[in-house]
PDB file of C-alpha atoms and ligand atoms in Angstrom:
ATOM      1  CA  UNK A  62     134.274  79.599  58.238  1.00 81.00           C
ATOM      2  CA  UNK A  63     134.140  82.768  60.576  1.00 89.00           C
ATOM      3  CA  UNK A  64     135.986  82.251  63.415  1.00 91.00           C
ATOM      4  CA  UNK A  65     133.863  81.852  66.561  1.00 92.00           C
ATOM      5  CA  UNK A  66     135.772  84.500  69.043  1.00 95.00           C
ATOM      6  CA  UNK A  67     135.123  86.675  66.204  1.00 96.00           C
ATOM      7  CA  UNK A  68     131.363  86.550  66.491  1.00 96.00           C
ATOM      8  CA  UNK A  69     131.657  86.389  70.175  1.00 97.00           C
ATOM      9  CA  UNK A  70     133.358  89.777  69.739  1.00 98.00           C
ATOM     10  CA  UNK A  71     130.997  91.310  67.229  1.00 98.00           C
ATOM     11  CA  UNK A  72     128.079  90.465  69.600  1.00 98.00           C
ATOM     12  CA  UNK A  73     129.537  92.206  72.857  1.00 98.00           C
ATOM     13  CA  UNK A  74     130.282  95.236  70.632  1.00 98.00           C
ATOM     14  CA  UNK A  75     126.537  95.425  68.813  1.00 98.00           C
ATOM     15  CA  UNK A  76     125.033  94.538  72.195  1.00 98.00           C
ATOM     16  CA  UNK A  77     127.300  97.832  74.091  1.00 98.00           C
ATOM     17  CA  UNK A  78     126.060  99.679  71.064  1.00 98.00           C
ATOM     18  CA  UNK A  79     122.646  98.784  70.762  1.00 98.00           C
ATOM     19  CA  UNK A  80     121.745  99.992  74.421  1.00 98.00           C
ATOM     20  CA  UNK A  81     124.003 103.117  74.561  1.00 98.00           C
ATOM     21  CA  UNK A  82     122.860 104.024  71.260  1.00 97.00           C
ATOM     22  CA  UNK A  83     119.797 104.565  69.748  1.00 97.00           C
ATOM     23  CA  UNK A  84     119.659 104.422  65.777  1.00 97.00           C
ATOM     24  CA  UNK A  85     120.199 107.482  64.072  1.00 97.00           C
ATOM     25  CA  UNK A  86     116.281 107.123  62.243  1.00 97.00           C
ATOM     26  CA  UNK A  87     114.941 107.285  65.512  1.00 98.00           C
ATOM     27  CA  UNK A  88     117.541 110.275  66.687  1.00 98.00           C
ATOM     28  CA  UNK A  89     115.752 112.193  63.690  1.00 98.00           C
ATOM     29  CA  UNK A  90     111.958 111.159  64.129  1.00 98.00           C
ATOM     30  CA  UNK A  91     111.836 112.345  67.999  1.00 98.00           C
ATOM     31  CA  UNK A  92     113.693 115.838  66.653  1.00 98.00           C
ATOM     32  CA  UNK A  93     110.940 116.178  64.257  1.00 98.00           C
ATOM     33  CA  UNK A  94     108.725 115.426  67.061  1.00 98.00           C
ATOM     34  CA  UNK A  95     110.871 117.847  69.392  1.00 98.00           C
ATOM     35  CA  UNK A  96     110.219 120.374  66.504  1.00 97.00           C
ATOM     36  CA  UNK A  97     106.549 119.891  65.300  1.00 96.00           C
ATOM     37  CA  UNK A  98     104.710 119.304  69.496  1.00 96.00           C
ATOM     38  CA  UNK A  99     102.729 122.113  70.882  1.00 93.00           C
ATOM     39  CA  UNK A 100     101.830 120.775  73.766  1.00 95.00           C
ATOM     40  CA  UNK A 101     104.714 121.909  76.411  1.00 97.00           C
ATOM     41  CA  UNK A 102     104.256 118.721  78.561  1.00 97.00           C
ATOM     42  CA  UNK A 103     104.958 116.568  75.763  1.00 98.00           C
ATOM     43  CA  UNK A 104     107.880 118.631  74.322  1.00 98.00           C
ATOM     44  CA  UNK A 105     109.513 118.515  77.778  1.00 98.00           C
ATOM     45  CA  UNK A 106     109.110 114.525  77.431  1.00 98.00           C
ATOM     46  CA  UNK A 107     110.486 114.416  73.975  1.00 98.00           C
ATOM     47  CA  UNK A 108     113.363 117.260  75.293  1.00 98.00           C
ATOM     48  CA  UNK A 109     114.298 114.661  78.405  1.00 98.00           C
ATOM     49  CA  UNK A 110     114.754 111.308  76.323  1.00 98.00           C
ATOM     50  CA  UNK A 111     116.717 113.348  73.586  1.00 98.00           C
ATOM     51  CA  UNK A 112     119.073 114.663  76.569  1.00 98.00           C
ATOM     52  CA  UNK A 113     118.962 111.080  78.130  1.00 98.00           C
ATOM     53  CA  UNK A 114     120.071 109.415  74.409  1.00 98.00           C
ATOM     54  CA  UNK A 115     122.826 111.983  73.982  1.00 98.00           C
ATOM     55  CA  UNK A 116     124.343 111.620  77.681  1.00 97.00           C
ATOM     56  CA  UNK A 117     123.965 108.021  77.892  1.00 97.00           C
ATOM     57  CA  UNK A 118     125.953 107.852  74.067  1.00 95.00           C
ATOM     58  CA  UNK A 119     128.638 110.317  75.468  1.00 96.00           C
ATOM     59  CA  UNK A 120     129.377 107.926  78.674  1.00 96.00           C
ATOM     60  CA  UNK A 121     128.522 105.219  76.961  1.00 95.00           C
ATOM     61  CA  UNK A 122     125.948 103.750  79.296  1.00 97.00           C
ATOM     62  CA  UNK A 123     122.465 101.698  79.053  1.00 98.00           C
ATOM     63  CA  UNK A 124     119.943 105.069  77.669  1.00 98.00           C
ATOM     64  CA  UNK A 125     117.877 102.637  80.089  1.00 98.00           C
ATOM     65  CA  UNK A 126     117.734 100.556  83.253  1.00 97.00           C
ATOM     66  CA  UNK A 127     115.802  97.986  81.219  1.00 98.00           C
ATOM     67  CA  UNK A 128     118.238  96.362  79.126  1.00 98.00           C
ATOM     68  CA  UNK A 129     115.621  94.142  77.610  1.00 98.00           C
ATOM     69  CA  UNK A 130     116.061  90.678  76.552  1.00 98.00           C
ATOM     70  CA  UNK A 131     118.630  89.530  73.964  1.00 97.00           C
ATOM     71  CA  UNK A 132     117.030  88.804  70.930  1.00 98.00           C
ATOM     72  CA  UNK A 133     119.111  88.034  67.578  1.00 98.00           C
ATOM     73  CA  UNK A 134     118.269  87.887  63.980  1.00 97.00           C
ATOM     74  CA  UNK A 135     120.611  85.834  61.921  1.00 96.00           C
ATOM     75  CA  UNK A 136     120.937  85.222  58.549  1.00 94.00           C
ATOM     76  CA  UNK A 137     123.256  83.400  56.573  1.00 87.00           C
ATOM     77  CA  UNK A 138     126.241  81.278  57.999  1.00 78.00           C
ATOM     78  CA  UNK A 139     126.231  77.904  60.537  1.00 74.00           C
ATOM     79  CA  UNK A 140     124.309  78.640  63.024  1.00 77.00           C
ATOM     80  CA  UNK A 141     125.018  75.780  65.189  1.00 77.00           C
ATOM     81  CA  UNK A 142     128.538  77.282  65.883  1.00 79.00           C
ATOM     82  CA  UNK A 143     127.036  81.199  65.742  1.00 91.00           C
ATOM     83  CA  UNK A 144     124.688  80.305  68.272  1.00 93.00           C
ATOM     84  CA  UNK A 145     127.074  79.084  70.721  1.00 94.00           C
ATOM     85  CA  UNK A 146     129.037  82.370  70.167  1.00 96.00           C
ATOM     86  CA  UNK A 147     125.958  84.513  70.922  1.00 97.00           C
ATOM     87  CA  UNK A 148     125.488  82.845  73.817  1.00 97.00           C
ATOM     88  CA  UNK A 149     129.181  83.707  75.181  1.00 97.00           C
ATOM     89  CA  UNK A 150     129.090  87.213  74.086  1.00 98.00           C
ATOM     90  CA  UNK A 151     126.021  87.635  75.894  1.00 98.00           C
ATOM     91  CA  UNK A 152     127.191  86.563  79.201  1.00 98.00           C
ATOM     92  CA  UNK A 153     130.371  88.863  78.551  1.00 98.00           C
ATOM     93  CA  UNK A 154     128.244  91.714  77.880  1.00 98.00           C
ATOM     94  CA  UNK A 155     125.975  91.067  81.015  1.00 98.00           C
ATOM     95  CA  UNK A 156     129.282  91.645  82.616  1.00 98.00           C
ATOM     96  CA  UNK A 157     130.916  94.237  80.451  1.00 98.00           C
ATOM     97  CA  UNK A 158     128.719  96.546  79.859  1.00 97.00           C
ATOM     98  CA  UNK A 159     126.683  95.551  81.932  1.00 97.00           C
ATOM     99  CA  UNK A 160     123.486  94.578  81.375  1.00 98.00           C
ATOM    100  CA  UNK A 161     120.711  93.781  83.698  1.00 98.00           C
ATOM    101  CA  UNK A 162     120.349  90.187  84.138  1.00 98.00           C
ATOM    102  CA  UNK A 163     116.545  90.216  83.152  1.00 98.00           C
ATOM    103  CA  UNK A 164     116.053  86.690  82.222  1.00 98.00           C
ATOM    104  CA  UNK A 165     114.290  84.184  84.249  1.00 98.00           C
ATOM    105  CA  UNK A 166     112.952  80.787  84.449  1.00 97.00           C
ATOM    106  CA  UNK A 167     109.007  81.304  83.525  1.00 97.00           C
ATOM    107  CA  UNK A 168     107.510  79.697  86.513  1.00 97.00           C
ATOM    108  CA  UNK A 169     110.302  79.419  89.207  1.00 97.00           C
ATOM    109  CA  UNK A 170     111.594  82.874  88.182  1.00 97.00           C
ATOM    110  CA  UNK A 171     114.921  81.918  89.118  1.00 98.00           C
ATOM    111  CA  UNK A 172     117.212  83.989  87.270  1.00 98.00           C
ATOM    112  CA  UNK A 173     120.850  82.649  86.513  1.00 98.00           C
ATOM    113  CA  UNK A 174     122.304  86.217  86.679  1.00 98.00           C
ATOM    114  CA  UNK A 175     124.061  85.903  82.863  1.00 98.00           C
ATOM    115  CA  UNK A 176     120.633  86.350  80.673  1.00 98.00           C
ATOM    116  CA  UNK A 177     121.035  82.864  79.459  1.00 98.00           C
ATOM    117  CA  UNK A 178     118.535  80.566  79.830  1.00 98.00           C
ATOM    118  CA  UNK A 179     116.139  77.575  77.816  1.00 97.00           C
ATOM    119  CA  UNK A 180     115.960  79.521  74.096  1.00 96.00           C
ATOM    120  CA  UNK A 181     117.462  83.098  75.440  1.00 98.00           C
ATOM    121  CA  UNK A 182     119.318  84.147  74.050  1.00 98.00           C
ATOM    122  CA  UNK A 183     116.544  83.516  71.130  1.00 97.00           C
ATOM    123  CA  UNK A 184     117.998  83.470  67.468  1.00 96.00           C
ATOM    124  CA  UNK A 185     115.938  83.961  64.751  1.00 95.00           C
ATOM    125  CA  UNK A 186     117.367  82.163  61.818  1.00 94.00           C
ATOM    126  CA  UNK A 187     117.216  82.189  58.327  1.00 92.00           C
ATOM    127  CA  UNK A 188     119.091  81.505  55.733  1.00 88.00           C
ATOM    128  CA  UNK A 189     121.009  84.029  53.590  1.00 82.00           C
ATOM    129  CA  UNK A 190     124.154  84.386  51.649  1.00 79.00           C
ATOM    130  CA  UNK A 191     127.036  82.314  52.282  1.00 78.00           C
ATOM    131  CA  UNK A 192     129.670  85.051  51.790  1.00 88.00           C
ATOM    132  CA  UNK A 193     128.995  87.319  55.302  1.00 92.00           C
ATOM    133  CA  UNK A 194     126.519  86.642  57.935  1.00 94.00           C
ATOM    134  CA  UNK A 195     124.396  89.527  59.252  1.00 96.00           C
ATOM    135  CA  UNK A 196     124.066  89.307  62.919  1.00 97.00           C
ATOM    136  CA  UNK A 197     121.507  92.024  64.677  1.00 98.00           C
ATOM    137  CA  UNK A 198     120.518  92.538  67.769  1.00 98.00           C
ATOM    138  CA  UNK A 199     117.650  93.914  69.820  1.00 98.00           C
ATOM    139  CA  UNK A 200     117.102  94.115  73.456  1.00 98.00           C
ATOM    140  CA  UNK A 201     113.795  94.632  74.207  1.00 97.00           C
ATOM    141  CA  UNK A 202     112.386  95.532  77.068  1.00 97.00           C
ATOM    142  CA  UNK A 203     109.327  94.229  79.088  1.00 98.00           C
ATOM    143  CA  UNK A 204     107.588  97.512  79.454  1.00 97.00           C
ATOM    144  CA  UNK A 205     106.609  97.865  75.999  1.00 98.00           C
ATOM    145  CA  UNK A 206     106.975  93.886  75.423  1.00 98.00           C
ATOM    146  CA  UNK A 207     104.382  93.562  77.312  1.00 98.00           C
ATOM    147  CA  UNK A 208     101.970  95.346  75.656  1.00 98.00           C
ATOM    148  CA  UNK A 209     101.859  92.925  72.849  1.00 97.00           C
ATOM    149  CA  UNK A 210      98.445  91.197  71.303  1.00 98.00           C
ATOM    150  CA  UNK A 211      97.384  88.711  68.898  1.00 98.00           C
ATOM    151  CA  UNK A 212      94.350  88.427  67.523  1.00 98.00           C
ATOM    152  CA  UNK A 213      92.546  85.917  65.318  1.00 98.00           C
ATOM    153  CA  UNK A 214      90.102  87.773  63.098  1.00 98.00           C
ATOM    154  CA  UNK A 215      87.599  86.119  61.178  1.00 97.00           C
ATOM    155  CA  UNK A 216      88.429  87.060  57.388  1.00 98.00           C
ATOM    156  CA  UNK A 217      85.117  89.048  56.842  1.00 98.00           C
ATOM    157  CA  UNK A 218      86.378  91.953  59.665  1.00 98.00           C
ATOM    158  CA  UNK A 219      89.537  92.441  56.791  1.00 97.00           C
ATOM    159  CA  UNK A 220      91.309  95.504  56.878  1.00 98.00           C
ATOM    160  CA  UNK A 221      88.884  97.350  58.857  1.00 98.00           C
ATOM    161  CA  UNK A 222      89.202  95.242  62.098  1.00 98.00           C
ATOM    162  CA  UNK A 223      92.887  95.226  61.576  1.00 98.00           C
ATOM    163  CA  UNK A 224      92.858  98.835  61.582  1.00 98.00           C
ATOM    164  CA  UNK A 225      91.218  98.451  64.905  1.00 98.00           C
ATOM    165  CA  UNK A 226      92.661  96.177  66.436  1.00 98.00           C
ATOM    166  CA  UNK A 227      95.688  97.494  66.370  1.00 98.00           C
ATOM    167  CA  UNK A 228      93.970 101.399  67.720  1.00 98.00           C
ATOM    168  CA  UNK A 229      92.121  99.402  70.472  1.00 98.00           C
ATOM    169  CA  UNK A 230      95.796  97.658  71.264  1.00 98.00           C
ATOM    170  CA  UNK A 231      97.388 101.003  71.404  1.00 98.00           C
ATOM    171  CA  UNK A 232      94.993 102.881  73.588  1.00 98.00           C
ATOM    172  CA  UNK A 233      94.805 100.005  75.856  1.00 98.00           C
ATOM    173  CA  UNK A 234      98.502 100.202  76.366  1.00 98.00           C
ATOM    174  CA  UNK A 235      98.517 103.986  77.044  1.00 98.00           C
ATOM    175  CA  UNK A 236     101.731 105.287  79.206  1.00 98.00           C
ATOM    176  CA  UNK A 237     102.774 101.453  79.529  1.00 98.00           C
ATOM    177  CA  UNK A 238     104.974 101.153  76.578  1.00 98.00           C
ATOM    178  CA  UNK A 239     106.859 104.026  77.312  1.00 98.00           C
ATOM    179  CA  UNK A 240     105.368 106.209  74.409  1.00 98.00           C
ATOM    180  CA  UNK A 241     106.536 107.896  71.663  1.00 98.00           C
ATOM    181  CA  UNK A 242     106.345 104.332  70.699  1.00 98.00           C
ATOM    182  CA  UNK A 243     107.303 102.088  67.230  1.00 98.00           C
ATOM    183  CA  UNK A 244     104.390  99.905  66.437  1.00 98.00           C
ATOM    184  CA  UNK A 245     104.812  96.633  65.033  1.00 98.00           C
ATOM    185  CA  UNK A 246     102.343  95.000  62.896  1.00 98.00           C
ATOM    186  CA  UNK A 247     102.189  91.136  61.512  1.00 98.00           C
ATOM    187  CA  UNK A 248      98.943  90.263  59.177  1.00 98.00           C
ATOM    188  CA  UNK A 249      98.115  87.287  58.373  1.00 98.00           C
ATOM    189  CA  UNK A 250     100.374  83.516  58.699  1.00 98.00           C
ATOM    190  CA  UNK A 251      99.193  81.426  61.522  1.00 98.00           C
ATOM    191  CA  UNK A 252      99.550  83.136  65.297  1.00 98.00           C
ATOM    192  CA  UNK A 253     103.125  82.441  65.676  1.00 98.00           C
ATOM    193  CA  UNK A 254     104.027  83.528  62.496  1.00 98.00           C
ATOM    194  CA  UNK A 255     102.052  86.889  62.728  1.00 98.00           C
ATOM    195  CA  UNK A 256     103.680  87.297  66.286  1.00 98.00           C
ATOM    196  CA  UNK A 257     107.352  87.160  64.404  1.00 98.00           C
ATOM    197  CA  UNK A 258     106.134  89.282  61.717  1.00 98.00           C
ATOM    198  CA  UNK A 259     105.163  91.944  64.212  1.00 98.00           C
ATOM    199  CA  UNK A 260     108.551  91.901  65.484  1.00 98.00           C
ATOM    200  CA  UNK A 261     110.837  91.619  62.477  1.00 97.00           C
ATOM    201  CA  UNK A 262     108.850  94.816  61.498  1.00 98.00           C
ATOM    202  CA  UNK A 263     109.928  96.917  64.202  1.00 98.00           C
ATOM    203  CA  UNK A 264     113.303  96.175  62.738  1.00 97.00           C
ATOM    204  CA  UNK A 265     113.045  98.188  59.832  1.00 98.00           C
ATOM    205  CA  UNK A 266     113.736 101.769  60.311  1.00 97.00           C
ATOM    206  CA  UNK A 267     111.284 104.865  59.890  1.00 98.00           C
ATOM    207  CA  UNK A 268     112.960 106.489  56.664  1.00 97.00           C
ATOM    208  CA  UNK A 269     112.771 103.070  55.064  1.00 97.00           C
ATOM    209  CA  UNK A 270     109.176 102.894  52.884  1.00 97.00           C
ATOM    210  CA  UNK A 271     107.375  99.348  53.292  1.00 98.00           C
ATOM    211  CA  UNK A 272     107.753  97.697  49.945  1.00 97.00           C
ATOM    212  CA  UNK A 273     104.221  97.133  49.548  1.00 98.00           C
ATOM    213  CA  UNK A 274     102.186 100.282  48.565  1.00 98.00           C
ATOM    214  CA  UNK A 275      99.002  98.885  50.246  1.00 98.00           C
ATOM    215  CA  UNK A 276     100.947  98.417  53.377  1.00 98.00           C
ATOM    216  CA  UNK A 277     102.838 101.847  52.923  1.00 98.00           C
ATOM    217  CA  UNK A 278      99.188 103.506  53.065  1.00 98.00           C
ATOM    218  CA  UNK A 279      98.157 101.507  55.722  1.00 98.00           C
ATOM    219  CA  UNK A 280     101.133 102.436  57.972  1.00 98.00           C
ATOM    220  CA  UNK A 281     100.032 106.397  57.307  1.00 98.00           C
ATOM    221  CA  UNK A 282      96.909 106.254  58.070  1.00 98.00           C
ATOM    222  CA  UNK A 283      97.400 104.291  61.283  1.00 98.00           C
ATOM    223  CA  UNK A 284      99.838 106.513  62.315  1.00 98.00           C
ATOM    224  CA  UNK A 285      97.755 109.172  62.029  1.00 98.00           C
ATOM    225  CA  UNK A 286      94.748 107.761  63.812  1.00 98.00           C
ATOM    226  CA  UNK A 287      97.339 106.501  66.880  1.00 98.00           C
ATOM    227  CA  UNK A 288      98.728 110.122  67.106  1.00 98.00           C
ATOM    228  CA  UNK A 289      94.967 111.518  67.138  1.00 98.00           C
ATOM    229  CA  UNK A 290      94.554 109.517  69.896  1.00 98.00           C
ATOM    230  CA  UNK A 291      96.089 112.219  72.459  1.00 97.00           C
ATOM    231  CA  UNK A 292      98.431 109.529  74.625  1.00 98.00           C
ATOM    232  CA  UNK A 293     101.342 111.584  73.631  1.00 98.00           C
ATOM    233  CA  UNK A 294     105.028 110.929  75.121  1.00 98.00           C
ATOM    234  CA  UNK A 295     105.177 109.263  78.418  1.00 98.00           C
ATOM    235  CA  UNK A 296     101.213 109.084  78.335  1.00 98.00           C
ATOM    236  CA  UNK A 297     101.241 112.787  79.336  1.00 98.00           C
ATOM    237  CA  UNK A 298      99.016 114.098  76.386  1.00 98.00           C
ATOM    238  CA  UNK A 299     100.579 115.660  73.238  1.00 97.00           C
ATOM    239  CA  UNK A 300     100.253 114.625  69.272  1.00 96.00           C
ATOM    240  CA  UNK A 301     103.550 112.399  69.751  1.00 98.00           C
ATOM    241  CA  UNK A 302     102.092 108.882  70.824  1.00 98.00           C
ATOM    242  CA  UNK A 303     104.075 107.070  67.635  1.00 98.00           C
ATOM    243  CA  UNK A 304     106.819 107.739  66.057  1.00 98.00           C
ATOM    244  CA  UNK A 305     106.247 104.982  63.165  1.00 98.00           C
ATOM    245  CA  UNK A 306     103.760 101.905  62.501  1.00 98.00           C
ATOM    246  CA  UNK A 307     105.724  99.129  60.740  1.00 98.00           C
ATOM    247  CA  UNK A 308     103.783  96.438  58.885  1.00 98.00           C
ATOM    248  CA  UNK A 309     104.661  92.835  57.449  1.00 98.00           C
ATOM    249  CA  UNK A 310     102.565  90.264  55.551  1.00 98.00           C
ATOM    250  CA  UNK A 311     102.467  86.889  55.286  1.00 98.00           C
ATOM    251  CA  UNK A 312      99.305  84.502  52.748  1.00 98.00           C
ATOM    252  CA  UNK A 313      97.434  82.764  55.065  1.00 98.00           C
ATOM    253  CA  UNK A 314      94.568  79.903  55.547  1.00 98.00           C
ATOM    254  CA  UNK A 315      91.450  81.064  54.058  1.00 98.00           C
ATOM    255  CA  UNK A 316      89.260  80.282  57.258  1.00 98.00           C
ATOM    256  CA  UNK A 317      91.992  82.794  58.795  1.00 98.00           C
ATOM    257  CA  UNK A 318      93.353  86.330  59.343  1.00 98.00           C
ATOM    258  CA  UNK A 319      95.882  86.945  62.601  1.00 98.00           C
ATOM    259  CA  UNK A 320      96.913  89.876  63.484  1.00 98.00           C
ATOM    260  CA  UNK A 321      99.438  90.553  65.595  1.00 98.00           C
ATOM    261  CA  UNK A 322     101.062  93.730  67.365  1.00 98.00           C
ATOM    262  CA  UNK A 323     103.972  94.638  69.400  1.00 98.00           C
ATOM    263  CA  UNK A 324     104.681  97.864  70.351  1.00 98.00           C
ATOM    264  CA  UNK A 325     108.086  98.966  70.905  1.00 98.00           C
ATOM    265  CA  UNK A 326     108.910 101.791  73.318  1.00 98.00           C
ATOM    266  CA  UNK A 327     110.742 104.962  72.520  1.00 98.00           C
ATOM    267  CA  UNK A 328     114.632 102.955  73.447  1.00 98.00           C
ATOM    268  CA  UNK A 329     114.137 101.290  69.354  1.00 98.00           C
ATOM    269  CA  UNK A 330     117.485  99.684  70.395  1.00 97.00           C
ATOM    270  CA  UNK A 331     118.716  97.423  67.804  1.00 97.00           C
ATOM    271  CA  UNK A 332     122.490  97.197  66.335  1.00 98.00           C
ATOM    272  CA  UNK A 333     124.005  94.754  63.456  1.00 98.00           C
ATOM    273  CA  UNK A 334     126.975  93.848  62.629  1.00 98.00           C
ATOM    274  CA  UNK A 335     127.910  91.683  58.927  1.00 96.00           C
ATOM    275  CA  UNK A 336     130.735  89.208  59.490  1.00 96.00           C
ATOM    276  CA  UNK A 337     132.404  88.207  56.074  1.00 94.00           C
ATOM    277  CA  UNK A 338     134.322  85.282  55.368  1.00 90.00           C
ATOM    278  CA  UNK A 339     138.302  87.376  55.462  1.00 92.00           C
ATOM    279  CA  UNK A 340     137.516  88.439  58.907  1.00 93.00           C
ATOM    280  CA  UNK A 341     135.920  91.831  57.769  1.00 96.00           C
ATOM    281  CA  UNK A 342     133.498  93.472  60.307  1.00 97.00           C
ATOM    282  CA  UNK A 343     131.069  96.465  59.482  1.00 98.00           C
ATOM    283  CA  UNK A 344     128.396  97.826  62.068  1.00 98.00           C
ATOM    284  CA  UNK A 345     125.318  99.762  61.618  1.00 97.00           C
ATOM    285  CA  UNK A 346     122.208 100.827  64.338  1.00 95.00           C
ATOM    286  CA  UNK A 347     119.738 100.598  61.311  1.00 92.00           C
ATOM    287  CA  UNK A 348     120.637  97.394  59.875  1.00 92.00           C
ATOM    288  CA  UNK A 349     121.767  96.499  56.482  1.00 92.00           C
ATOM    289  CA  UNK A 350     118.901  97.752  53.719  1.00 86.00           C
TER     290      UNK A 350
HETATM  291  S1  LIG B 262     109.604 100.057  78.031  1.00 61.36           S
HETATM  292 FE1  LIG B 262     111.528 100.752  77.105  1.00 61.36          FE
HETATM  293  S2  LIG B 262     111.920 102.818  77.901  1.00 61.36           S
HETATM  294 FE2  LIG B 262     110.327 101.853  79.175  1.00 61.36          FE
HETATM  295  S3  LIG B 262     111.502 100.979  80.904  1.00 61.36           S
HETATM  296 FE3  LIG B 262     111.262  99.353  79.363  1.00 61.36          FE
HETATM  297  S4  LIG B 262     113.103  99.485  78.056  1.00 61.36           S
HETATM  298 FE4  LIG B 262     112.981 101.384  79.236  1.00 61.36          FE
END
């Protein structure tokens, strides 16, 4: 069994990572960006966050105010006893670190000041292999959280009216999400499921190829049309609107076709950490692939 102080640890350190850092994919994507703009508004953008990242790394402070939500991806291990863990390194790191106490009760908005609260921090479990346990985190932030959108398609709109769903999602959003942005895709599931998919996307990084050729051409070619679309960083204009479109699948009722998409803003904070059973601890800001 892996001691609990021992995740409770490895979660303050991921979550001081994961907003002082920003993952090394991401570094690279908005230098290429940096590299390839032409517009002089949107360079400046792109010039500002890359001086912001590399400052806020240096100091070792949030790269933004919004420290986001805690949201964790687990897989393998107990997770009654990793869960309770999580919880205690996140109230250390709202202190540590700190963090901004973003969460709230839904309705009474009353916010307990240690971002804990009824399913936050929220764990998404599943099973894995009973030698380490993968822990990663992602604090995501409401800006570009709230851009997010589900919709049910009927099956005869197929690829087509995902393709523009998710362009009518993105242009709707404009400067909101805080653009260059990451865009998240789930197809297909039921709504909740397509809603996770979009997530889990997000989490893996931009020189990682999707798997699934269909989806890997499907990603390119809605990148293309988002960056086409002239948002650009910050929503000041420019050829820089995305820096990736990540897509995941899941079969689905034939009556049905969800799509879901959730856009995540230029901060692509995310950090993991894999636990094994001697006590060994390694980290990584792009996950374990
Ligand atoms: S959307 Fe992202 S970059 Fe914008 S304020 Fe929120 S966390 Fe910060």
């Amino acid at each position: 069994m892996i001691p609990p102080d021992l995740v409770e640890e490895v979660v303050v350190n991921i979550l001081r990572t994961a907003v002082t850092t920003l993952p090394s994919d991401v570094v690279s994507e908005l230098q290429k960006a940096e590299a390839e703009e032409s517009d002089e508004i949107a360079r400046t953008q792109i010039s500002t966050i890359l001086e912001n990242v590399r400052r806020a790394g240096e100091i070792a402070v949030p790269m933004c105010q919004d420290t986001g939500i805690p949201l964790f991806f687990v897989s393998g291990g107990c997770i009654s006893e990793i869960e309770d863990a999580i919880k205690r390194g996140v109230v250390r790191a709202t202190e540590e670190v700190p963090l901004r106490p973003n969460v709230v009760h839904p309705l009474t908005r009353r916010n307990a000041g240690n971002n804990l609260g009824i399913e936050m921090p929220h764990v998404n479990y599943s099973p894995g292999p009973r030698d380490y346990v993968d822990i990663t985190v992602m604090p995501k932030g409401a800006g570009s959280e709230n851009m997010s959108a589900l919709r049910m398609l009927v099956p005869s709109e197929g690829i087509r009216g995902v393709k523009s769903f998710v362009l009518d999602t993105v242009v709707s959003a404009g400067s909101r999400p805080c653009p260059p942005t990451i865009v998240g895709v789930g197809i297909g599931g039921s709504s909740d499921i397509a809603m996770t998919l979009a997530k889990k996307a997000l989490l893996r990084p931009l020189n990682v190829r999707n798997p699934h050729a269909e989806l890997q051409a499907l990603e390119e070619e809605l990148l293309a049309a988002i960056n086409q679309t002239g948002i650009g960083p910050m929503g000041l204009g420019g050829k820089t609107t995305s820096l990736g479109v990540r897509i995941d699948m899941a079969h689905c009722h034939t009556a049905s076709l969800p799509v879901a998409v959730n856009l995540q803003c230029w901060a692509a904070r995310k950090a993991s950490a894999r636990i094994f059973l001697d006590g060994r601890v390694t980290y990584s800001t792009e996950g374990f692939w």
